[in-house]
PDB file of C-alpha atoms in Angstrom:
ATOM      1  CA  MET A 161     274.863  34.481 121.275  1.00  0.00           C
ATOM      2  CA  LYS A 162     271.596  35.184 123.051  1.00  0.00           C
ATOM      3  CA  PRO A 163     268.528  35.495 120.817  1.00  0.00           C
ATOM      4  CA  HIS A 164     268.384  39.283 121.233  1.00  0.00           C
ATOM      5  CA  ASP A 165     272.081  39.849 120.577  1.00  0.00           C
ATOM      6  CA  THR A 166     271.328  39.996 116.861  1.00  0.00           C
ATOM      7  CA  LEU A 167     268.803  42.152 115.086  1.00  0.00           C
ATOM      8  CA  ARG A 168     265.365  40.828 114.389  1.00  0.00           C
ATOM      9  CA  PRO A 169     264.119  41.478 110.854  1.00  0.00           C
ATOM     10  CA  GLY A 170     262.943  45.093 110.526  1.00  0.00           C
ATOM     11  CA  GLU A 171     264.186  46.124 113.970  1.00  0.00           C
ATOM     12  CA  ARG A 172     266.565  48.818 112.716  1.00  0.00           C
ATOM     13  CA  LEU A 173     263.943  50.280 110.364  1.00  0.00           C
ATOM     14  CA  PHE A 174     261.363  50.322 113.157  1.00  0.00           C
ATOM     15  CA  ALA A 175     263.794  52.128 115.492  1.00  0.00           C
ATOM     16  CA  LEU A 176     264.509  54.728 112.808  1.00  0.00           C
ATOM     17  CA  LEU A 177     260.790  55.273 112.168  1.00  0.00           C
ATOM     18  CA  LEU A 178     260.259  55.603 115.920  1.00  0.00           C
ATOM     19  CA  VAL A 179     262.836  58.405 116.111  1.00  0.00           C
ATOM     20  CA  ILE A 180     261.359  60.161 113.065  1.00  0.00           C
ATOM     21  CA  PHE A 181     257.811  59.942 114.452  1.00  0.00           C
ATOM     22  CA  SER A 182     258.963  61.143 117.882  1.00  0.00           C
ATOM     23  CA  GLY A 183     260.787  64.097 116.339  1.00  0.00           C
ATOM     24  CA  TYR A 184     257.670  65.019 114.374  1.00  0.00           C
ATOM     25  CA  ALA A 185     255.538  64.706 117.522  1.00  0.00           C
ATOM     26  CA  PHE A 186     257.973  66.972 119.384  1.00  0.00           C
ATOM     27  CA  TRP A 187     257.878  69.550 116.598  1.00  0.00           C
ATOM     28  CA  GLU A 188     254.076  69.535 116.538  1.00  0.00           C
ATOM     29  CA  SER A 189     253.831  69.799 120.320  1.00  0.00           C
ATOM     30  CA  TYR A 190     256.335  72.684 120.268  1.00  0.00           C
ATOM     31  CA  GLY A 191     254.017  74.471 117.847  1.00  0.00           C
ATOM     32  CA  ILE A 192     251.159  74.441 120.376  1.00  0.00           C
ATOM     33  CA  SER A 193     252.549  77.191 122.596  1.00  0.00           C
ATOM     34  CA  ARG A 194     256.190  77.537 121.505  1.00  0.00           C
ATOM     35  CA  PHE A 195     257.245  76.804 125.117  1.00  0.00           C
ATOM     36  CA  SER A 196     256.257  80.257 126.302  1.00  0.00           C
ATOM     37  CA  GLY A 197     255.835  79.059 129.901  1.00  0.00           C
ATOM     38  CA  LEU A 198     255.684  76.002 132.139  1.00  0.00           C
ATOM     39  CA  THR A 199     251.910  76.177 132.478  1.00  0.00           C
ATOM     40  CA  THR A 200     251.050  76.466 128.777  1.00  0.00           C
ATOM     41  CA  GLY A 201     249.156  73.837 126.851  1.00  0.00           C
ATOM     42  CA  GLY A 202     252.129  72.472 124.947  1.00  0.00           C
ATOM     43  CA  VAL A 203     254.333  71.583 127.921  1.00  0.00           C
ATOM     44  CA  MET A 204     252.964  68.091 128.602  1.00  0.00           C
ATOM     45  CA  PRO A 205     252.929  67.033 124.918  1.00  0.00           C
ATOM     46  CA  MET A 206     256.477  68.392 124.575  1.00  0.00           C
ATOM     47  CA  LEU A 207     257.582  66.460 127.650  1.00  0.00           C
ATOM     48  CA  ALA A 208     255.986  63.236 126.429  1.00  0.00           C
ATOM     49  CA  SER A 209     257.395  63.554 122.916  1.00  0.00           C
ATOM     50  CA  ALA A 210     260.829  64.484 124.294  1.00  0.00           C
ATOM     51  CA  VAL A 211     260.828  61.266 126.335  1.00  0.00           C
ATOM     52  CA  MET A 212     259.757  59.377 123.204  1.00  0.00           C
ATOM     53  CA  LEU A 213     262.536  61.006 121.193  1.00  0.00           C
ATOM     54  CA  LEU A 214     265.153  60.282 123.840  1.00  0.00           C
ATOM     55  CA  THR A 215     264.175  56.630 124.304  1.00  0.00           C
ATOM     56  CA  GLY A 216     263.809  56.185 120.543  1.00  0.00           C
ATOM     57  CA  GLY A 217     267.343  57.512 120.111  1.00  0.00           C
ATOM     58  CA  VAL A 218     268.650  55.054 122.712  1.00  0.00           C
ATOM     59  CA  ILE A 219     266.854  52.176 120.993  1.00  0.00           C
ATOM     60  CA  LEU A 220     268.206  53.237 117.598  1.00  0.00           C
ATOM     61  CA  ALA A 221     271.754  53.446 118.979  1.00  0.00           C
ATOM     62  CA  GLU A 222     271.408  49.926 120.413  1.00  0.00           C
ATOM     63  CA  THR A 223     270.148  48.533 117.127  1.00  0.00           C
ATOM     64  CA  LEU A 224     273.033  50.134 115.235  1.00  0.00           C
ATOM     65  CA  ARG A 225     275.497  48.217 117.452  1.00  0.00           C
ATOM     66  CA  LYS A 226     273.863  44.813 116.932  1.00  0.00           C
ATOM     67  CA  PRO A 227     274.922  42.529 114.077  1.00  0.00           C
ATOM     68  CA  ARG A 228     272.417  41.779 111.335  1.00  0.00           C
ATOM     69  CA  ALA A 229     270.154  38.768 111.607  1.00  0.00           C
ATOM     70  CA  ALA A 230     270.606  35.821 109.284  1.00  0.00           C
ATOM     71  CA  GLN A 231     267.268  36.436 107.588  1.00  0.00           C
ATOM     72  CA  SER A 232     267.527  40.159 106.998  1.00  0.00           C
ATOM     73  CA  GLY A 233     265.929  42.011 104.141  1.00  0.00           C
ATOM     74  CA  LEU A 234     262.351  42.165 102.937  1.00  0.00           C
ATOM     75  CA  PRO A 235     261.748  38.381 102.707  1.00  0.00           C
ATOM     76  CA  GLY A 236     262.985  37.903 106.277  1.00  0.00           C
ATOM     77  CA  LEU A 237     260.834  40.787 107.486  1.00  0.00           C
ATOM     78  CA  ILE A 238     257.713  39.392 105.832  1.00  0.00           C
ATOM     79  CA  ALA A 239     258.373  35.907 107.232  1.00  0.00           C
ATOM     80  CA  TYR A 240     258.932  37.363 110.709  1.00  0.00           C
ATOM     81  CA  LEU A 241     255.864  39.626 110.736  1.00  0.00           C
ATOM     82  CA  PHE A 242     253.442  37.245 109.037  1.00  0.00           C
ATOM     83  CA  PRO A 243     253.901  33.652 110.175  1.00  0.00           C
ATOM     84  CA  LEU A 244     251.528  31.152 108.597  1.00  0.00           C
ATOM     85  CA  ARG A 245     249.393  30.803 111.737  1.00  0.00           C
ATOM     86  CA  VAL A 246     248.793  34.559 111.918  1.00  0.00           C
ATOM     87  CA  VAL A 247     247.877  34.736 108.229  1.00  0.00           C
ATOM     88  CA  LEU A 248     245.463  31.795 108.524  1.00  0.00           C
ATOM     89  CA  PHE A 249     243.700  33.231 111.573  1.00  0.00           C
ATOM     90  CA  THR A 250     243.458  36.631 109.911  1.00  0.00           C
ATOM     91  CA  LEU A 251     241.740  34.936 106.970  1.00  0.00           C
ATOM     92  CA  LEU A 252     239.503  33.050 109.416  1.00  0.00           C
ATOM     93  CA  VAL A 253     238.414  36.301 111.076  1.00  0.00           C
ATOM     94  CA  ALA A 254     237.842  37.904 107.651  1.00  0.00           C
ATOM     95  CA  GLY A 255     235.672  34.916 106.740  1.00  0.00           C
ATOM     96  CA  PHE A 256     233.788  35.355 110.020  1.00  0.00           C
ATOM     97  CA  VAL A 257     233.074  39.006 109.233  1.00  0.00           C
ATOM     98  CA  ALA A 258     231.958  38.116 105.706  1.00  0.00           C
ATOM     99  CA  ALA A 259     229.741  35.277 106.986  1.00  0.00           C
ATOM    100  CA  ILE A 260     227.796  37.315 109.562  1.00  0.00           C
ATOM    101  CA  PRO A 261     225.400  38.965 107.046  1.00  0.00           C
ATOM    102  CA  VAL A 262     224.705  35.591 105.416  1.00  0.00           C
ATOM    103  CA  ALA A 263     224.757  33.055 108.270  1.00  0.00           C
ATOM    104  CA  GLY A 264     224.042  35.339 111.215  1.00  0.00           C
ATOM    105  CA  PHE A 265     226.129  36.267 114.205  1.00  0.00           C
ATOM    106  CA  LEU A 266     225.541  33.167 116.314  1.00  0.00           C
ATOM    107  CA  THR A 267     226.219  30.678 113.506  1.00  0.00           C
ATOM    108  CA  ALA A 268     229.293  32.522 112.267  1.00  0.00           C
ATOM    109  CA  SER A 269     230.576  32.833 115.839  1.00  0.00           C
ATOM    110  CA  GLY A 270     230.032  29.138 116.449  1.00  0.00           C
ATOM    111  CA  VAL A 271     231.960  28.167 113.336  1.00  0.00           C
ATOM    112  CA  LEU A 272     234.779  30.611 114.159  1.00  0.00           C
ATOM    113  CA  LEU A 273     235.050  29.308 117.720  1.00  0.00           C
ATOM    114  CA  PHE A 274     234.935  25.667 116.609  1.00  0.00           C
ATOM    115  CA  VAL A 275     237.697  26.088 114.037  1.00  0.00           C
ATOM    116  CA  ALA A 276     239.852  28.253 116.323  1.00  0.00           C
ATOM    117  CA  VAL A 277     239.561  25.975 119.355  1.00  0.00           C
ATOM    118  CA  TRP A 278     240.114  22.853 117.266  1.00  0.00           C
ATOM    119  CA  ALA A 279     243.176  24.346 115.555  1.00  0.00           C
ATOM    120  CA  LEU A 280     244.755  25.856 118.659  1.00  0.00           C
ATOM    121  CA  TRP A 281     243.854  23.358 121.368  1.00  0.00           C
ATOM    122  CA  ARG A 282     244.322  20.189 119.281  1.00  0.00           C
ATOM    123  CA  LYS A 283     242.158  18.019 121.547  1.00  0.00           C
ATOM    124  CA  GLY A 284     239.912  16.854 118.725  1.00  0.00           C
ATOM    125  CA  PRO A 285     236.660  17.990 117.145  1.00  0.00           C
ATOM    126  CA  VAL A 286     234.304  16.827 119.918  1.00  0.00           C
ATOM    127  CA  PRO A 287     235.760  18.993 122.727  1.00  0.00           C
ATOM    128  CA  ALA A 288     236.099  21.892 120.289  1.00  0.00           C
ATOM    129  CA  LEU A 289     232.439  21.536 119.295  1.00  0.00           C
ATOM    130  CA  ALA A 290     231.377  21.354 122.939  1.00  0.00           C
ATOM    131  CA  ILE A 291     233.296  24.524 123.822  1.00  0.00           C
ATOM    132  CA  ALA A 292     231.959  26.346 120.751  1.00  0.00           C
ATOM    133  CA  LEU A 293     228.343  25.378 121.490  1.00  0.00           C
ATOM    134  CA  LEU A 294     228.675  26.263 125.169  1.00  0.00           C
ATOM    135  CA  SER A 295     230.253  29.615 124.302  1.00  0.00           C
ATOM    136  CA  VAL A 296     227.577  30.477 121.747  1.00  0.00           C
ATOM    137  CA  GLY A 297     224.904  29.482 124.267  1.00  0.00           C
ATOM    138  CA  VAL A 298     226.388  31.793 126.899  1.00  0.00           C
ATOM    139  CA  ILE A 299     226.679  34.601 124.334  1.00  0.00           C
ATOM    140  CA  TYR A 300     223.023  34.113 123.393  1.00  0.00           C
ATOM    141  CA  LEU A 301     221.854  34.091 127.004  1.00  0.00           C
ATOM    142  CA  LEU A 302     223.888  37.132 127.991  1.00  0.00           C
ATOM    143  CA  PHE A 303     223.301  39.355 125.013  1.00  0.00           C
ATOM    144  CA  ARG A 304     219.921  38.295 123.657  1.00  0.00           C
ATOM    145  CA  VAL A 305     218.084  37.321 126.843  1.00  0.00           C
ATOM    146  CA  VAL A 306     219.703  39.353 129.638  1.00  0.00           C
ATOM    147  CA  PHE A 307     220.770  42.545 127.817  1.00  0.00           C
ATOM    148  CA  GLN A 308     218.160  42.184 125.026  1.00  0.00           C
ATOM    149  CA  VAL A 309     220.620  43.038 122.260  1.00  0.00           C
ATOM    150  CA  VAL A 310     219.339  42.237 118.778  1.00  0.00           C
ATOM    151  CA  LEU A 311     221.968  39.995 117.158  1.00  0.00           C
ATOM    152  CA  PRO A 312     222.262  39.861 113.355  1.00  0.00           C
ATOM    153  CA  THR A 313     220.387  36.844 112.009  1.00  0.00           C
ATOM    154  CA  GLY A 314     221.621  36.659 108.428  1.00  0.00           C
ATOM    155  CA  THR A 315     219.829  35.985 105.160  1.00  0.00           C
ATOM    156  CA  LEU A 316     219.952  32.166 105.169  1.00  0.00           C
ATOM    157  CA  TRP A 317     217.343  31.823 107.916  1.00  0.00           C
ATOM    158  CA  PRO A 318     215.394  34.260 110.095  1.00  0.00           C
TER     159      PRO A 318
END
């Protein structure tokens, strides 16, 4: 079987939610002018939501024909939607946001870039540090010097 011959975790639920949302959008767009003429305000939203409803129905019909995936259910869905790398980088970005008021924008950005480049590129810490420092330098020159944007400094140092 090809990889897309079986359902991915959550695919059937997503298709059903797509049809429900599209039907709601069609109903709301119908309420704009009740299709009283081709030049009324609700025609384009009705047309767009009708296309959404039609394509959503086709997608739902296709998903109903596919066999279930091996890892179906809530645990399979969570593992599919949130792989470890995505979770770790989400935490890294949350740490970046939390660090800006304390360490300042440039320092927090440098640390974020260093960790991200080192983790993703896997060429070692020295090239990652060089790229992070060069990037922060360019950010400083562009935003602080050229555009004169005041960047947050943080409470650790002025």
